[in-house]
């Protein structure tokens, strides 16, 4: 505002200079004074003169008419500006448009305080050189030009004039700047001789609000002889933009039962016109409300701020009694301060009435019935409730609790998230013989707490009567599993254990028979009447059917019901070890070169399937060697290993070395075996072990055996 005031006061000074320097200039069509400043009165009085406007088209002012930007004012035919009614305010500026058969022009009227105007005048004088009008040295007078936007053709049209006090003979005007020789180019041009400034097209204030040009005077050769001087062109706003709601969608929430006057949301529109004029002064209004019940005026919008507030009593703002908890309001924003001539824009505001927990859940009936077979688990009944609050909210979702009748924790209740029903389940099997009936007391509450003036009532509790049906239950082994320890290799027919099974159906007086269900090794049998388990084969701890010294078998107990019921018992037999396995020797084959320097042939190891102490330490021995010379010996390395050593190099052949290995059991067991030794020819790291010579030791043993048999035969004869 201050900037515009300075510019317009500068314009006034320029008009004074024009009067001083160009009294004899030809008539210039338009307002004789284009900018006015008036003191803001306490109020404008109806039909009282505000000021006089002077317009001259230099051709008689035929068909002259005036238009005022504010509809509360009018201009009489003689140029008198008057108010149409008593007004306490009229904004900061008025624009008057004059149009005749031959010319048109715009005058701007600023409404301001005296201090502001005088201060602005002082600043302009300072800008002009702090010496007032007599010290003006410029020869070019370029007063600001005001051009309304959206002018209609024809173009170009004259909008102002630049004057040189020293005349323009032998000189010409040149105009430059944005809008002339800079983008957007060609909007303005100047008559080189007369200084008339013209506009060549329609202007849009919302695109460019003002242009800062420079005008200078040059000689005919183009050399600047005066200037440049700044020429300001201001585009006067017209109401050519509708208000727009840009921030949608607009959704507001308000809690049901809220007090009258509760703010729901704010609607804000945008108007691209000049914010300092009524063209962008917006007022808001509600055009339509849907639905219209319980009141067609549920909400009010502040016309200036755009705040939407409730205007009905809290009783009417009840979500559960409304036709719909969602309201849609068509909001209108109108510029020109809401006057009929203003442009409008609309948007839809959606207001949701949020639920609060003002209705407790209530069971649909006071007592529920359920029937369940003994020994069965799972859901047995669904408890239904009603709740008038908003579904899928914490004010609607139910929480169930068993408050009586569940000392053994056999029952649990959970909420079905889709239906809000309470799913009552048996989690521990029920026993008909212990109790055939159960009575539970269950309460229901909401996830969210009730509002302070609402409480849970008797309908928020219910009773569930549960009937347990008897079924034929299978016999039960005691204990289960059954444990027993036995030595392996006990005689066939030995008693292992007598099992004990009872029938839970004590009221039915049934008999029980026993049978073998799973006996992987086939070692056991059971007496069908008294349950005595005996052996039918030798129990072998080293059997593959034994895991970690334990043999497992399963047995059945079958009652005499119709149909019969079966119970399964598990027997674990822990087998104690006895020394019933001879040790084994490894490896059983060794090779050596006939010219080997290292005569340590092989390291032997021994193993035993039995358990300690029936295993190591092992005793290694060589059987008696035949022939005059001993060919090898055996040295013990540790409890489980020994080394065979040749006493001399042997010829290429295959030899069998008799070895015995004995465990430490009581009594000990000995394994007499042979180590096959191949003496091979070794050349260039290749070993040839093909049997070319007879087995020396084996042949000797065969001859000795034949002699022994012959001697025995003669003795019998």
XYZ file of C-alpha atoms in Angstrom:
717
model
C 0.000 0.000 0.000
C 2.741 2.417 0.908
C 4.543 1.604 -2.342
C 1.397 2.317 -4.357
C 0.857 5.525 -2.372
C 4.368 6.674 -3.197
C 3.827 5.919 -6.855
C 0.517 7.743 -7.010
C 1.873 10.755 -5.123
C 4.768 10.766 -7.547
C 2.158 10.800 -10.241
C 0.534 13.849 -8.618
C 3.891 15.651 -8.620
C 4.352 14.767 -12.254
C 0.916 16.214 -13.010
C 2.013 19.460 -11.316
C 5.155 19.485 -13.462
C 3.059 18.868 -16.542
C 0.948 21.879 -15.678
C 4.088 23.970 -15.159
C 5.928 22.833 -18.305
C 3.208 21.990 -20.802
C 0.338 24.409 -20.335
C -0.123 24.658 -24.043
C -0.028 20.918 -24.790
C -2.891 19.410 -26.763
C -5.813 17.677 -24.926
C -5.018 14.173 -23.598
C -8.112 11.896 -23.482
C -8.932 10.284 -20.104
C -9.230 11.232 -16.489
C -7.623 14.569 -15.808
C -6.470 13.096 -12.470
C -6.010 9.366 -12.346
C -5.098 8.749 -8.679
C -6.813 10.096 -5.568
C -6.192 9.835 -1.849
C -8.961 10.426 0.636
C -9.000 10.346 4.395
C -10.924 7.361 5.724
C -14.029 8.792 7.461
C -15.775 7.193 10.427
C -18.357 6.073 7.872
C -19.513 6.904 4.337
C -22.937 8.590 4.367
C -25.604 7.634 1.863
C -25.856 10.023 -1.157
C -23.113 12.300 0.222
C -20.408 13.400 -2.224
C -17.062 11.644 -1.786
C -15.126 13.468 -4.561
C -15.410 14.735 -8.154
C -13.846 12.907 -11.066
C -12.965 14.766 -14.267
C -12.981 12.779 -17.529
C -12.489 14.230 -21.002
C -12.229 12.292 -24.252
C -11.401 15.555 -26.032
C -14.409 15.016 -28.358
C -17.401 15.929 -26.221
C -17.741 12.865 -23.959
C -20.539 11.324 -26.031
C -22.160 8.208 -24.450
C -20.009 8.579 -21.329
C -20.664 6.061 -18.519
C -18.847 5.093 -15.331
C -18.286 1.722 -13.530
C -17.191 1.394 -9.885
C -15.372 -1.666 -8.477
C -17.389 -1.485 -5.257
C -21.167 -1.835 -5.842
C -21.851 0.290 -2.742
C -20.805 3.384 -4.735
C -21.834 5.028 -7.998
C -20.588 7.852 -10.203
C -23.080 10.391 -11.450
C -22.960 11.667 -15.023
C -21.029 14.756 -13.918
C -18.321 12.575 -12.262
C -19.568 12.850 -8.675
C -18.674 9.774 -6.616
C -21.308 9.049 -3.921
C -22.077 6.196 -1.521
C -25.312 4.275 -2.066
C -25.767 3.568 1.652
C -24.192 4.243 5.002
C -20.920 2.277 5.178
C -18.450 1.872 8.006
C -15.765 0.651 5.626
C -15.118 0.228 1.907
C -11.782 -1.499 1.710
C -8.478 0.124 0.859
C -9.090 1.128 -2.756
C -11.799 1.869 -5.343
C -11.450 1.761 -9.108
C -13.583 3.841 -11.442
C -13.757 2.944 -15.101
C -14.916 5.630 -17.564
C -15.835 4.841 -21.146
C -17.116 7.098 -23.944
C -17.579 6.741 -27.657
C -13.971 7.795 -28.283
C -11.909 6.953 -25.164
C -11.786 4.975 -21.920
C -9.660 5.308 -18.768
C -9.390 4.157 -15.134
C -8.974 6.187 -11.967
C -7.786 4.723 -8.673
C -8.994 6.027 -5.304
C -6.955 5.114 -2.235
C -8.643 5.290 1.161
C -5.989 6.002 3.784
C -5.216 8.014 6.920
C -3.771 11.537 6.655
C -0.519 10.572 8.388
C 0.112 7.780 5.936
C -0.472 10.020 2.946
C 1.690 12.872 4.231
C 4.476 10.499 5.130
C 4.380 9.046 1.641
C 4.544 12.490 0.118
C 7.580 13.301 2.223
C 9.289 10.125 1.027
C 8.593 10.934 -2.590
C 10.020 14.405 -2.160
C 13.108 12.793 -0.640
C 13.404 10.458 -3.622
C 13.106 13.385 -5.977
C 16.164 15.055 -4.396
C 15.005 16.408 -1.027
C 14.517 19.852 -2.574
C 10.945 19.818 -3.785
C 9.698 20.498 -7.251
C 12.031 23.382 -8.231
C 15.087 21.119 -8.102
C 13.703 18.572 -10.633
C 16.415 18.255 -13.286
C 14.887 15.561 -15.491
C 13.810 16.659 -18.963
C 11.676 13.474 -19.373
C 8.400 13.133 -17.471
C 7.244 9.472 -17.326
C 4.255 9.207 -14.999
C 3.013 5.740 -13.873
C 0.444 4.151 -16.155
C -2.527 2.124 -14.849
C -4.061 -0.420 -17.247
C -7.021 -2.655 -16.403
C -6.527 -6.322 -17.181
C -8.754 -8.180 -19.644
C -9.315 -5.229 -21.986
C -11.091 -6.150 -25.200
C -9.816 -5.316 -28.703
C -9.157 -3.292 -30.708
C -5.410 -3.124 -30.139
C -3.069 -1.324 -30.005
C -4.630 1.271 -27.755
C -3.025 4.289 -26.133
C -2.592 3.995 -22.374
C -0.279 6.882 -21.472
C 2.161 9.478 -22.643
C 5.808 10.400 -21.981
C 6.708 14.125 -22.249
C 10.079 15.840 -22.790
C 10.211 19.388 -21.498
C 12.784 20.459 -24.040
C 10.771 19.240 -26.981
C 11.494 16.373 -29.373
C 12.715 18.166 -32.460
C 15.708 16.255 -33.821
C 15.185 13.541 -31.171
C 13.039 10.498 -30.616
C 11.771 8.364 -27.693
C 12.984 4.820 -27.096
C 11.280 2.315 -24.720
C 12.934 -0.824 -23.288
C 12.507 -3.503 -20.645
C 10.397 -6.625 -19.907
C 7.330 -6.367 -22.122
C 9.099 -4.394 -24.834
C 12.385 -5.892 -25.979
C 12.551 -8.565 -23.274
C 10.226 -11.535 -22.797
C 7.356 -11.265 -22.983
C 8.262 -9.057 -25.944
C 6.080 -6.621 -27.852
C 3.420 -5.895 -25.236
C 4.171 -2.179 -25.101
C 5.494 0.310 -27.628
C 6.082 4.056 -27.781
C 5.577 6.561 -30.556
C 9.091 7.826 -31.224
C 7.887 11.343 -31.997
C 4.856 11.955 -29.731
C 5.799 9.730 -26.755
C 2.403 8.026 -26.772
C 2.615 4.639 -24.972
C 0.381 1.850 -26.335
C -0.513 -1.675 -25.287
C -0.781 -4.280 -28.023
C -2.723 -7.076 -26.313
C -4.880 -8.035 -23.353
C -3.052 -8.087 -19.985
C -3.445 -10.595 -17.183
C -2.645 -9.262 -13.709
C -2.398 -12.800 -12.301
C 0.405 -13.507 -14.771
C 2.305 -10.192 -14.416
C 1.052 -7.515 -12.037
C 3.421 -4.685 -13.011
C 6.065 -3.809 -15.574
C 9.176 -1.724 -14.894
C 10.237 -0.124 -18.173
C 12.805 2.519 -19.084
C 12.308 5.382 -21.493
C 15.056 7.562 -22.959
C 15.492 10.193 -25.620
C 18.026 9.631 -28.390
C 19.246 11.680 -31.315
C 18.399 10.581 -34.811
C 21.565 8.492 -34.868
C 20.430 6.519 -31.796
C 22.720 8.127 -29.243
C 21.132 8.732 -25.838
C 20.772 12.410 -25.073
C 18.425 12.168 -22.068
C 17.435 9.424 -19.634
C 16.881 6.645 -19.137
C 13.888 7.312 -16.854
C 11.840 4.596 -15.165
C 8.293 4.085 -16.401
C 6.054 1.949 -14.159
C 3.008 0.254 -15.634
C 0.538 -1.276 -13.179
C -2.117 -3.801 -14.220
C -5.367 -3.074 -12.399
C -7.072 -6.184 -11.092
C -10.487 -7.222 -12.287
C -12.597 -9.877 -10.702
C -11.812 -12.569 -13.228
C -10.846 -15.501 -10.989
C -13.257 -17.697 -9.127
C -12.419 -18.884 -5.624
C -10.966 -22.380 -5.656
C -10.736 -25.062 -2.973
C -7.341 -26.677 -3.553
C -6.739 -28.753 -0.432
C -9.461 -31.390 -0.774
C -10.781 -33.866 -0.036
C -12.164 -32.149 3.038
C -13.020 -34.594 5.826
C -13.796 -33.606 9.400
C -14.613 -35.573 12.537
C -16.703 -34.634 15.541
C -17.536 -36.780 18.556
C -21.203 -37.548 19.109
C -22.723 -35.584 21.966
C -20.249 -32.713 21.512
C -21.336 -29.317 22.920
C -22.981 -26.785 20.642
C -20.335 -24.651 18.963
C -17.723 -27.384 18.692
C -15.332 -26.660 15.803
C -15.262 -29.514 13.301
C -12.923 -28.324 10.556
C -11.837 -25.312 8.520
C -12.513 -24.737 4.833
C -10.074 -22.448 3.023
C -10.435 -21.301 -0.585
C -7.935 -19.460 -2.774
C -8.617 -16.530 -5.109
C -5.927 -15.547 -7.589
C -7.153 -11.945 -7.775
C -5.512 -9.057 -5.939
C -5.632 -9.854 -2.224
C -5.777 -6.156 -1.334
C -9.087 -5.723 -3.156
C -12.587 -7.048 -2.751
C -11.938 -9.211 -5.785
C -10.236 -11.659 -3.425
C -12.276 -10.910 -0.296
C -13.998 -14.258 0.337
C -17.089 -15.133 2.289
C -18.218 -18.717 3.021
C -21.691 -20.201 3.093
C -23.304 -23.656 3.396
C -25.457 -24.287 0.321
C -26.674 -27.800 1.102
C -26.600 -30.416 3.871
C -27.144 -34.135 3.254
C -28.930 -35.766 5.047
C -31.236 -33.137 6.483
C -32.164 -35.052 9.633
C -32.464 -34.712 12.579
C -32.063 -31.024 11.637
C -31.529 -29.335 8.264
C -29.077 -26.990 9.962
C -26.693 -29.226 11.875
C -23.690 -27.033 11.152
C -22.707 -23.395 10.652
C -19.704 -21.978 8.806
C -17.981 -18.770 9.863
C -18.354 -16.594 6.747
C -14.918 -15.016 7.140
C -12.725 -17.758 8.634
C -14.367 -20.809 7.061
C -14.610 -22.683 10.395
C -17.429 -25.252 10.463
C -19.024 -25.656 13.909
C -21.951 -27.605 15.337
C -25.131 -25.659 16.055
C -27.444 -28.399 17.365
C -27.726 -29.578 20.935
C -25.615 -32.546 22.089
C -28.798 -34.627 22.310
C -29.407 -34.355 18.578
C -25.766 -35.178 17.846
C -26.409 -38.843 18.711
C -24.748 -41.245 16.310
C -27.025 -44.169 17.167
C -30.249 -42.274 16.345
C -29.013 -40.593 13.181
C -30.106 -41.630 9.728
C -26.429 -41.715 8.823
C -23.285 -40.860 10.803
C -21.886 -39.101 7.728
C -22.921 -35.626 6.582
C -21.943 -33.932 3.351
C -21.991 -30.138 3.152
C -21.740 -28.202 -0.105
C -19.627 -25.163 0.809
C -19.618 -22.015 -1.316
C -16.848 -19.423 -1.321
C -17.800 -16.067 -2.926
C -15.482 -13.153 -3.588
C -16.391 -9.448 -3.545
C -17.086 -9.907 0.166
C -20.014 -12.200 -0.581
C -21.993 -9.697 -2.675
C -24.274 -10.952 -5.415
C -21.866 -9.772 -8.104
C -19.084 -11.955 -6.673
C -17.738 -15.067 -8.350
C -18.199 -18.399 -6.554
C -16.485 -21.724 -6.091
C -17.806 -24.788 -4.273
C -16.436 -27.852 -2.516
C -17.896 -30.736 -0.516
C -17.053 -31.158 3.145
C -17.598 -34.628 4.608
C -18.240 -34.695 8.345
C -18.153 -37.997 10.229
C -19.860 -38.328 13.580
C -17.423 -40.397 15.653
C -18.727 -42.890 18.143
C -18.118 -42.818 21.859
C -18.818 -45.735 24.137
C -22.226 -44.712 25.413
C -23.928 -48.105 24.974
C -22.764 -51.185 26.929
C -22.891 -54.608 25.236
C -25.865 -56.786 26.248
C -26.367 -60.539 25.893
C -29.209 -61.480 23.562
C -30.545 -63.899 26.201
C -29.988 -64.499 29.863
C -29.080 -68.208 29.654
C -27.277 -70.298 27.039
C -27.211 -74.113 26.741
C -24.344 -76.350 25.582
C -23.734 -80.100 25.336
C -20.301 -81.697 25.064
C -19.016 -85.257 25.091
C -16.506 -86.113 27.739
C -12.903 -86.205 26.559
C -13.586 -83.708 23.726
C -12.064 -80.205 23.407
C -12.994 -77.225 21.227
C -15.759 -74.623 20.843
C -19.061 -75.762 22.350
C -21.266 -72.636 22.075
C -21.210 -69.070 20.660
C -22.581 -66.377 22.961
C -24.303 -63.504 21.119
C -24.428 -59.872 22.250
C -25.847 -56.638 20.919
C -24.095 -53.258 20.988
C -25.439 -50.067 19.389
C -22.025 -48.431 19.121
C -19.981 -48.202 15.940
C -18.931 -51.677 14.723
C -15.210 -52.521 14.489
C -14.356 -49.870 17.094
C -13.220 -50.374 20.640
C -16.625 -49.114 21.784
C -18.249 -52.090 20.007
C -15.707 -54.900 20.294
C -16.610 -57.242 23.159
C -14.335 -58.743 25.799
C -15.698 -61.826 27.596
C -14.677 -63.109 31.038
C -15.688 -66.259 32.942
C -16.318 -64.974 36.447
C -17.643 -68.166 38.111
C -17.840 -71.953 37.632
C -14.377 -72.619 36.188
C -12.137 -73.650 39.118
C -10.220 -76.239 37.099
C -9.655 -73.816 34.190
C -11.329 -76.323 31.847
C -13.045 -73.555 29.858
C -11.855 -70.493 27.935
C -13.765 -67.832 26.018
C -12.503 -65.685 23.139
C -14.088 -63.019 20.930
C -14.845 -63.745 17.295
C -13.404 -60.606 15.609
C -15.909 -60.764 12.722
C -19.170 -61.392 14.608
C -18.252 -60.070 18.086
C -19.617 -63.349 19.530
C -18.038 -65.069 22.501
C -16.646 -68.488 21.546
C -16.777 -70.699 24.653
C -14.334 -73.616 24.412
C -13.380 -76.691 26.415
C -9.594 -76.663 26.755
C -9.244 -79.521 29.251
C -11.284 -82.710 28.556
C -14.260 -83.089 30.871
C -14.969 -86.321 32.790
C -18.569 -87.470 32.983
C -17.760 -89.662 35.964
C -16.511 -86.628 37.928
C -19.237 -84.141 36.947
C -22.027 -84.414 34.403
C -23.062 -80.739 34.636
C -21.250 -77.377 34.720
C -22.645 -73.864 35.225
C -20.622 -70.846 34.139
C -21.291 -67.151 34.813
C -19.899 -64.912 32.055
C -19.697 -61.131 31.766
C -19.097 -58.999 28.677
C -17.448 -55.571 28.464
C -16.047 -53.337 25.719
C -12.410 -52.821 24.846
C -12.885 -49.086 25.433
C -14.180 -47.844 28.780
C -17.736 -46.576 28.994
C -18.288 -42.841 29.290
C -18.618 -41.696 32.924
C -22.434 -41.531 33.080
C -22.965 -45.032 31.604
C -22.472 -48.340 33.510
C -22.723 -52.063 32.776
C -26.072 -53.528 33.794
C -27.533 -57.000 34.487
C -27.828 -57.678 30.739
C -24.036 -57.648 30.500
C -23.856 -61.013 32.340
C -25.235 -64.405 31.287
C -25.302 -68.022 32.500
C -24.155 -71.023 30.435
C -25.484 -74.489 31.371
C -23.165 -77.266 30.097
C -24.219 -80.929 29.974
C -21.457 -83.559 29.700
C -22.365 -86.722 27.769
C -20.896 -90.080 28.817
C -18.792 -91.988 26.261
C -17.069 -95.392 26.473
C -13.521 -94.438 27.381
C -10.582 -96.719 26.825
C -8.814 -98.385 29.780
C -5.850 -96.527 31.259
C -2.511 -98.166 32.131
C -0.929 -97.316 35.492
C 1.775 -96.163 35.192
C 2.226 -95.226 31.607
C 4.918 -95.661 30.430
C 5.985 -98.702 32.472
C 9.691 -99.169 33.323
C 11.559 -102.392 34.160
C 15.240 -103.500 34.174
C 16.340 -107.026 33.139
C 19.587 -108.766 32.234
C 19.970 -109.765 28.627
C 19.983 -113.517 27.893
C 17.517 -114.358 30.681
C 15.810 -117.729 30.078
C 12.884 -117.907 27.696
C 9.622 -117.829 29.649
C 10.882 -115.453 32.294
C 8.313 -113.004 33.724
C 9.098 -109.395 32.852
C 6.196 -107.493 34.425
C 2.491 -107.667 35.245
C 0.678 -104.592 33.895
C -2.252 -102.832 35.512
C -5.012 -101.075 33.542
C -8.321 -99.688 34.835
C -11.532 -98.588 33.091
C -12.521 -94.934 33.703
C -16.154 -95.880 33.141
C -16.605 -96.976 36.740
C -20.387 -97.068 36.440
C -20.380 -99.588 33.570
C -18.521 -102.470 35.334
C -16.627 -103.666 32.248
C -13.909 -106.344 31.976
C -10.467 -105.783 30.430
C -8.428 -108.025 28.141
C -4.782 -107.483 27.137
C -2.870 -108.053 23.887
C 0.494 -107.260 22.309
C 0.293 -104.219 20.034
C 3.921 -103.653 18.923
C 6.822 -106.020 19.732
C 9.531 -105.192 17.156
C 11.863 -108.164 17.963
C 9.106 -110.645 18.798
C 10.530 -111.326 22.271
C 7.411 -110.889 24.437
C 3.912 -112.205 25.152
C 1.116 -111.094 27.544
C -1.508 -113.025 29.408
C -4.828 -111.664 28.086
C -6.544 -111.964 31.447
C -4.091 -110.969 34.168
C -1.652 -108.858 32.076
C 1.529 -110.818 32.910
C 4.276 -110.188 30.334
C 6.827 -112.990 29.676
C 9.698 -113.682 27.269
C 9.355 -115.866 24.194
C 12.972 -115.420 23.055
C 16.358 -114.409 24.408
C 16.670 -110.693 25.128
C 19.748 -109.370 23.359
C 21.097 -105.990 24.372
C 23.187 -105.836 21.217
C 20.108 -106.236 18.968
C 19.349 -103.449 16.483
C 15.882 -103.206 18.069
C 17.492 -101.947 21.260
C 18.182 -98.201 21.475
C 20.480 -96.907 24.233
C 20.106 -100.240 26.107
C 16.277 -99.861 26.127
C 13.794 -102.126 24.345
C 10.292 -100.643 23.808
C 7.033 -102.535 23.276
C 3.369 -101.458 23.215
C 0.380 -103.294 24.687
C -3.377 -102.869 24.429
C -6.034 -102.972 27.114
C -9.510 -103.539 25.605
C -12.747 -103.173 27.563
C -15.997 -105.072 26.982
C -18.054 -102.069 25.889
C -20.127 -101.902 22.727
C -18.234 -100.877 20.751
C -15.156 -101.759 22.804
C -12.706 -99.015 23.735
C -8.949 -99.460 23.710
C -6.134 -98.019 25.777
C -2.435 -98.241 24.900
C 0.412 -98.811 27.340
C 4.142 -98.416 26.694
C 6.758 -100.738 28.241
C 10.450 -99.747 28.418
C 12.829 -102.630 29.291
C 16.337 -101.531 30.262
C 18.719 -104.431 29.417
C 21.809 -104.997 31.531
C 24.875 -106.230 29.691
C 26.508 -109.690 30.120
C 29.765 -110.802 28.509
C 28.295 -112.671 25.553
C 30.349 -111.274 22.665
C 33.952 -112.161 21.804
C 36.177 -109.270 20.732
C 36.818 -108.755 17.013
C 40.150 -107.879 15.396
C 40.868 -105.336 12.659
C 42.336 -105.128 10.099
C 42.499 -108.758 8.900
C 44.898 -108.087 5.979
C 48.354 -106.486 5.876
C 50.998 -106.006 3.132
C 54.776 -105.548 3.337
C 57.659 -105.347 0.829
C 60.092 -108.313 0.742
C 63.008 -105.876 1.121
C 61.351 -103.520 3.638
C 63.656 -101.848 6.106
C 60.810 -101.053 8.527
C 59.521 -104.429 9.683
C 56.628 -103.017 11.716
C 53.901 -104.558 9.625
C 50.592 -103.327 11.033
C 48.803 -101.897 14.082
C 45.901 -104.089 15.148
C 42.822 -102.896 17.020
C 40.169 -104.792 18.934
C 36.470 -103.953 19.605
C 33.646 -105.565 21.559
C 29.852 -105.184 21.318
C 29.531 -105.564 25.058
C 29.742 -102.783 27.614
C 32.503 -101.990 30.047
C 33.849 -103.877 32.038
C 33.232 -106.684 29.508
C 35.399 -105.028 26.861
C 38.931 -103.576 27.185
C 41.651 -103.786 28.222
C 42.229 -106.490 25.596
C 44.967 -109.099 25.718
C 46.790 -109.766 22.388
C 48.801 -113.005 21.871
C 50.447 -114.943 19.052
C 49.609 -118.599 18.753
C 52.550 -120.992 18.802
C 54.800 -120.552 15.742
C 55.900 -123.702 13.935
C 59.404 -124.178 12.490
C 62.880 -123.703 13.919
C 62.783 -119.892 13.612
C 60.312 -117.344 14.945
C 59.250 -115.037 12.159
C 57.197 -112.331 14.021
C 56.156 -111.007 17.363
C 53.284 -108.839 18.719
C 53.697 -105.855 21.046
C 50.786 -104.289 23.010
C 50.459 -100.531 22.439
C 47.509 -99.721 24.754
C 44.280 -101.238 26.053
C 42.789 -101.618 22.577
C 45.729 -101.806 20.127
C 48.838 -103.925 19.432
C 51.569 -103.936 16.757
C 52.762 -106.908 14.631
C 56.523 -106.809 13.870
C 58.520 -109.090 11.472
C 61.754 -110.418 12.900
C 63.313 -110.762 9.451
C 62.582 -110.137 5.789
C 60.476 -112.859 4.215
C 60.227 -114.203 0.722
C 57.353 -113.156 -1.499
C 54.379 -115.207 -0.369
C 51.112 -115.112 1.576
C 51.321 -115.864 5.313
C 48.583 -116.446 7.918
C 49.547 -115.231 11.388
C 47.509 -116.870 14.199
C 46.454 -114.283 16.825
C 44.190 -114.494 19.862
C 42.504 -111.515 21.544
C 40.789 -111.771 24.944
C 38.402 -109.263 26.659
C 38.235 -108.389 30.367
C 34.835 -109.914 31.128
C 34.129 -112.364 33.912
C 34.569 -114.931 32.659
C 36.677 -113.543 29.791
C 35.996 -114.465 26.144
C 38.745 -115.145 23.582
C 38.656 -114.840 19.814
C 41.261 -116.953 17.927
C 41.705 -115.524 14.457
C 44.331 -115.035 11.753
C 45.970 -111.994 10.201
C 46.642 -112.473 6.497
C 50.071 -111.067 5.601
C 51.111 -110.556 1.984
C 54.869 -110.204 1.305
C 55.179 -108.411 -2.035
C 57.868 -107.377 -4.519
C 58.365 -103.636 -4.537
C 60.072 -101.870 -7.472
C 59.893 -98.195 -8.338
C 57.180 -97.541 -5.739
C 55.038 -100.313 -7.221
C 53.996 -103.303 -5.106
C 53.495 -106.711 -6.775
C 51.602 -109.077 -4.476
C 50.685 -111.867 -6.970
C 50.913 -115.289 -5.233
C 53.845 -117.108 -6.953
C 54.970 -119.258 -3.997
C 52.975 -121.666 -1.898
C 51.751 -120.642 1.527
C 54.600 -121.684 3.791
C 52.803 -121.672 7.051
C 49.489 -122.901 5.719
C 51.156 -125.889 3.980
C 52.981 -126.847 7.140
C 49.788 -126.689 9.137
C 47.960 -128.834 6.574
C 50.666 -131.548 6.739
C 50.581 -131.538 10.523
C 46.801 -131.877 10.494
C 46.948 -134.864 8.104
C 49.556 -136.633 10.268
C 47.400 -136.085 13.342
C 44.360 -137.622 11.640
C 46.367 -140.670 10.449
C 47.742 -141.280 13.920
C 44.234 -141.109 15.427
C 42.976 -143.626 12.854
C 45.700 -146.178 13.601
C 45.086 -145.872 17.339
C 41.414 -146.740 16.845
C 42.376 -149.793 14.821
